[in-house]
């Protein structure tokens, strides 16, 4: 608590009672240090660190049971961590009750209060903060217009559609301008089309209002579309933290590469590390390929080469690429905008390639031998 | 086939689809509807068989009956208030703990539900008497100098009835509370609401349908009580059911008894009517979160006052919490001690022990050397147990009770299970009405059913026969079987049956090999439920037994009317031990059933 607040309020004497009111730097909206949480024997979060900057949209992404919801609940104050510290807006908040944290939360099934009208639902946080009636009315009307549902104020939550309820839940979290807004799979209950639309709407609201947003989802596409940064979680730990581009094109771990998008893993041996920018590899069938340089590999080491299916091209006779290989076409599937090719390399290793569908008939047939190629930059090498 | 034949054929086919209801309709029609209608219509006849209102005239002009009605309503009202107010913290505690903790606490809450009415009442006599355990304890602690008078008066009746009916209130409220989305209180707290605000503004309003439903059930049930007021009350605490019993047993005035029954029935219907007008009967199902009552001026006013009241209470709670925090500020660096949680646990456990413990006081008393109930019991002797085991009288009563309970619950199963299947599986218009009809023996005050059956059986010479008792108890068993089995079938996945059919099993074989094995725990539970209901039944037994043919509760009642002796305490202890074993067994069977799944 700031000194000025202490002096002008009735909390003056508490100043003497509480000698320890830790204050950190306030440029970081949320600072998580060393948080650990167990449920009995099960470790739900294992010493996690995370920083969230002002105005940032960060997504916690991961399979179910990876600890992302546990982390969100700890930040909201809905569960107590066993160890570690949580700093919100430069103030220590690890064990503060939720109502003292100045956070907003949007729940998976919206958690609109069924016995209150839409107006009262949105007014609830303002009433809890003891604003006067005129201000409450003004603010509720403002956010209802912001989400383009000004006419529903008098209705009950059960009278609204799923998408409308979703917007009301957003409005309720936005109306009191909390310092961080947490969202726990808020679009999980909507159908695909509505979900796509709401993704953009939330993103636009975030850009317009410049709020700090922490979002939880297990849908990788959703995470890619919306986030400034993604925090990929697995087994109670942070697997990788970075922009969607970094996660997709430069996955740090096998799990990250496998979880996001589709991937081909090819076993290979390092043949040369001498060049400063290029790593020379040999696939199991003897084909020589190149990949970007990495530090922690030695010559002769067995590694795994990862290439995304959409980065593999089926080459025409007159085309060439840095890395090429010969493969037999096993199966072809046309799934609308893209066509998927299932190929087999000379060594028997299966490999997938995805191309944009250009026309109704593919020029190559099952059983044909084709030349495939991919660039050096789109190759990622993992220690196996 | 001619056109008429086709129509007949279709009609038979339609009827054929409802065959599952036939046993229930036939049985209840003959042993429930017919006698009740007979009894009520009797009240409009004079001694010459002409239509008259003279019995109602007598009812209206005698101040005594009006007074009895007022006492009945007053007793029921206070019981309801105490059961709901005391039961709420228990239900709230049960709703907020983990699943396994809830199950183990529930056994203790249900303790009085499972132990016999008479056993419980005897236990209160031991506890509340002039030299009873409560007075003894208070005097030892020096809180009082002279024994309090807490038995054979209104206080005694209220204690006994609240104890008996609070589990009903707890269960009803709990089922509503468990349906409240657990995210709502969490959402409220992230939006800035403190514990007290969360409870009063979010949880409490959403749990109100449960409070109302629980209150209604307790009120309706307590109107039909007579054991507790007769044994724990004084002369001035006579309730309306006791008037009916007096009219039959002492003066054998059927027609006037019919008129009093009509008064009782009208009172119950009136209460249902007002409940429906104010809150909507759909809240009784425990699922509706919003009141379905038509809004009128009264409900509007009520909800406005209610909202205002809740706002003030919430405000008061918040101020209290803020005051508390002045002295013990919230520390962000260490987990908080949840003060309100502690208060809830202490209150909840205190009320649960009020529900669970009293019954056990019956056991030490049964080993006394003295010839009367006293606290603390003097010496140790097995004389009362010897007396029971050497008396043919008690043995016969126990034997008959078990025979009647087994037969009536079996018969109830044969009649109730098909009806339950019908109600879940078939969809026809008026299903709710059929359901209401099938469970009406549970809701209608049992005294009306008992007197009506007595009248019918007197004409059929079935009074004083074991067969008559079985028939009477089956009427009461059917609703319990229907409700329990319906709950089980509702959770049964019908795809199993469909899979069996596609694999070539006939309907009968599917039932035998697939459906019944899977719902067996539920069937066993239904049987045990009906068994215990019959074993503890006194109202019908009060009239249908006669001479040598008697049941255990009836025998205990007859003795208790004279004097509650240590012998009765010994009988009650045996019954308590048996019932506890029975419930543990059923719990064991249920758990095993769950494991199979």
mmCIF file of N, CA and C in Angstrom, chain A residues 284-324:
data_model
loop_
_atom_site.group_PDB
_atom_site.id
_atom_site.type_symbol
_atom_site.label_atom_id
_atom_site.label_comp_id
_atom_site.label_asym_id
_atom_site.label_seq_id
_atom_site.Cartn_x
_atom_site.Cartn_y
_atom_site.Cartn_z
ATOM 1 N N UNK A 284 18.324 -41.943 -43.034
ATOM 2 C CA UNK A 284 18.637 -43.370 -42.856
ATOM 3 C C UNK A 284 18.834 -44.083 -44.198
ATOM 4 N N UNK A 285 18.249 -43.531 -45.291
ATOM 5 C CA UNK A 285 18.452 -44.188 -46.587
ATOM 6 C C UNK A 285 19.669 -43.617 -47.324
ATOM 7 N N UNK A 286 20.423 -42.782 -46.633
ATOM 8 C CA UNK A 286 21.662 -42.286 -47.206
ATOM 9 C C UNK A 286 21.547 -40.932 -47.884
ATOM 10 N N UNK A 287 20.333 -40.390 -48.010
ATOM 11 C CA UNK A 287 20.154 -39.089 -48.637
ATOM 12 C C UNK A 287 20.811 -37.996 -47.796
ATOM 13 N N UNK A 288 21.546 -37.111 -48.414
ATOM 14 C CA UNK A 288 22.161 -35.997 -47.693
ATOM 15 C C UNK A 288 21.210 -34.811 -47.675
ATOM 16 N N UNK A 289 21.040 -34.229 -46.492
ATOM 17 C CA UNK A 289 20.163 -33.045 -46.382
ATOM 18 C C UNK A 289 20.856 -31.990 -45.534
ATOM 19 N N UNK A 290 20.351 -30.750 -45.628
ATOM 20 C CA UNK A 290 20.910 -29.648 -44.853
ATOM 21 C C UNK A 290 19.858 -29.076 -43.904
ATOM 22 N N UNK A 291 20.344 -28.584 -42.770
ATOM 23 C CA UNK A 291 19.437 -27.955 -41.805
ATOM 24 C C UNK A 291 20.162 -26.762 -41.190
ATOM 25 N N UNK A 292 19.415 -25.820 -40.548
ATOM 26 C CA UNK A 292 20.086 -24.693 -39.905
ATOM 27 C C UNK A 292 21.017 -25.187 -38.800
ATOM 28 N N UNK A 293 22.076 -24.425 -38.550
ATOM 29 C CA UNK A 293 23.083 -24.860 -37.592
ATOM 30 C C UNK A 293 22.549 -24.858 -36.162
ATOM 31 N N UNK A 294 22.990 -25.837 -35.405
ATOM 32 C CA UNK A 294 22.664 -25.867 -33.968
ATOM 33 C C UNK A 294 23.921 -26.147 -33.182
ATOM 34 N N UNK A 295 23.996 -25.631 -31.962
ATOM 35 C CA UNK A 295 25.236 -25.737 -31.202
ATOM 36 C C UNK A 295 25.448 -27.098 -30.547
ATOM 37 N N UNK A 296 24.397 -27.602 -29.928
ATOM 38 C CA UNK A 296 24.623 -28.759 -29.062
ATOM 39 C C UNK A 296 24.512 -30.112 -29.767
ATOM 40 N N UNK A 297 25.009 -30.189 -30.984
ATOM 41 C CA UNK A 297 25.079 -31.496 -31.642
ATOM 42 C C UNK A 297 26.519 -31.779 -32.072
ATOM 43 N N UNK A 298 26.873 -33.066 -32.040
ATOM 44 C CA UNK A 298 28.218 -33.473 -32.448
ATOM 45 C C UNK A 298 28.148 -34.268 -33.741
ATOM 46 N N UNK A 299 29.264 -34.353 -34.400
ATOM 47 C CA UNK A 299 29.340 -35.181 -35.610
ATOM 48 C C UNK A 299 29.096 -36.634 -35.244
ATOM 49 N N UNK A 300 28.341 -37.296 -36.060
ATOM 50 C CA UNK A 300 28.081 -38.718 -35.832
ATOM 51 C C UNK A 300 26.911 -38.984 -34.900
ATOM 52 N N UNK A 301 26.361 -37.922 -34.310
ATOM 53 C CA UNK A 301 25.253 -38.094 -33.372
ATOM 54 C C UNK A 301 23.951 -38.412 -34.115
ATOM 55 N N UNK A 302 23.125 -39.285 -33.515
ATOM 56 C CA UNK A 302 21.794 -39.562 -34.078
ATOM 57 C C UNK A 302 20.841 -38.448 -33.668
ATOM 58 N N UNK A 303 20.147 -37.883 -34.625
ATOM 59 C CA UNK A 303 19.195 -36.801 -34.327
ATOM 60 C C UNK A 303 17.886 -37.094 -35.036
ATOM 61 N N UNK A 304 16.927 -36.217 -34.796
ATOM 62 C CA UNK A 304 15.670 -36.321 -35.542
ATOM 63 C C UNK A 304 15.432 -35.022 -36.288
ATOM 64 N N UNK A 305 15.068 -35.165 -37.514
ATOM 65 C CA UNK A 305 14.825 -33.999 -38.354
ATOM 66 C C UNK A 305 13.313 -33.818 -38.473
ATOM 67 N N UNK A 306 12.850 -32.597 -38.170
ATOM 68 C CA UNK A 306 11.410 -32.353 -38.245
ATOM 69 C C UNK A 306 11.123 -31.406 -39.406
ATOM 70 N N UNK A 307 10.183 -31.801 -40.265
ATOM 71 C CA UNK A 307 9.723 -30.931 -41.356
ATOM 72 C C UNK A 307 8.205 -30.952 -41.368
ATOM 73 N N UNK A 308 7.582 -29.784 -41.428
ATOM 74 C CA UNK A 308 6.118 -29.701 -41.494
ATOM 75 C C UNK A 308 5.627 -30.222 -42.842
ATOM 76 N N UNK A 309 4.504 -30.942 -42.890
ATOM 77 C CA UNK A 309 3.999 -31.480 -44.165
ATOM 78 C C UNK A 309 3.792 -30.393 -45.217
ATOM 79 N N UNK A 310 3.365 -29.199 -44.799
ATOM 80 C CA UNK A 310 3.088 -28.169 -45.811
ATOM 81 C C UNK A 310 4.379 -27.551 -46.346
ATOM 82 N N UNK A 311 5.512 -27.859 -45.717
ATOM 83 C CA UNK A 311 6.794 -27.354 -46.206
ATOM 84 C C UNK A 311 7.439 -28.327 -47.187
ATOM 85 N N UNK A 312 6.835 -29.484 -47.341
ATOM 86 C CA UNK A 312 7.363 -30.456 -48.298
ATOM 87 C C UNK A 312 6.617 -30.291 -49.612
ATOM 88 N N UNK A 313 7.385 -30.089 -50.660
ATOM 89 C CA UNK A 313 6.753 -29.901 -51.969
ATOM 90 C C UNK A 313 6.995 -31.129 -52.819
ATOM 91 N N UNK A 314 6.008 -31.452 -53.653
ATOM 92 C CA UNK A 314 6.227 -32.499 -54.651
ATOM 93 C C UNK A 314 6.780 -31.800 -55.887
ATOM 94 N N UNK A 315 8.000 -32.104 -56.235
ATOM 95 C CA UNK A 315 8.704 -31.328 -57.253
ATOM 96 C C UNK A 315 8.372 -31.841 -58.653
ATOM 97 N N UNK A 316 8.233 -30.895 -59.562
ATOM 98 C CA UNK A 316 8.107 -31.259 -60.974
ATOM 99 C C UNK A 316 9.518 -31.531 -61.502
ATOM 100 N N UNK A 317 9.598 -32.076 -62.699
ATOM 101 C CA UNK A 317 10.891 -32.476 -63.253
ATOM 102 C C UNK A 317 11.880 -31.321 -63.327
ATOM 103 N N UNK A 318 11.358 -30.121 -63.657
ATOM 104 C CA UNK A 318 12.264 -28.997 -63.857
ATOM 105 C C UNK A 318 12.533 -28.220 -62.570
ATOM 106 N N UNK A 319 11.960 -28.618 -61.485
ATOM 107 C CA UNK A 319 12.143 -27.885 -60.233
ATOM 108 C C UNK A 319 13.254 -28.508 -59.406
ATOM 109 N N UNK A 320 13.821 -27.676 -58.509
ATOM 110 C CA UNK A 320 14.826 -28.205 -57.601
ATOM 111 C C UNK A 320 14.713 -27.532 -56.237
ATOM 112 N N UNK A 321 15.335 -28.132 -55.237
ATOM 113 C CA UNK A 321 15.255 -27.623 -53.856
ATOM 114 C C UNK A 321 16.544 -28.017 -53.153
ATOM 115 N N UNK A 322 16.866 -27.338 -52.050
ATOM 116 C CA UNK A 322 18.109 -27.643 -51.335
ATOM 117 C C UNK A 322 18.116 -29.098 -50.879
ATOM 118 N N UNK A 323 17.012 -29.497 -50.225
ATOM 119 C CA UNK A 323 16.895 -30.873 -49.765
ATOM 120 C C UNK A 323 15.903 -31.611 -50.651
ATOM 121 N N UNK A 324 16.346 -32.721 -51.211
ATOM 122 C CA UNK A 324 15.419 -33.515 -52.019
ATOM 123 C C UNK A 324 15.531 -34.985 -51.620
#
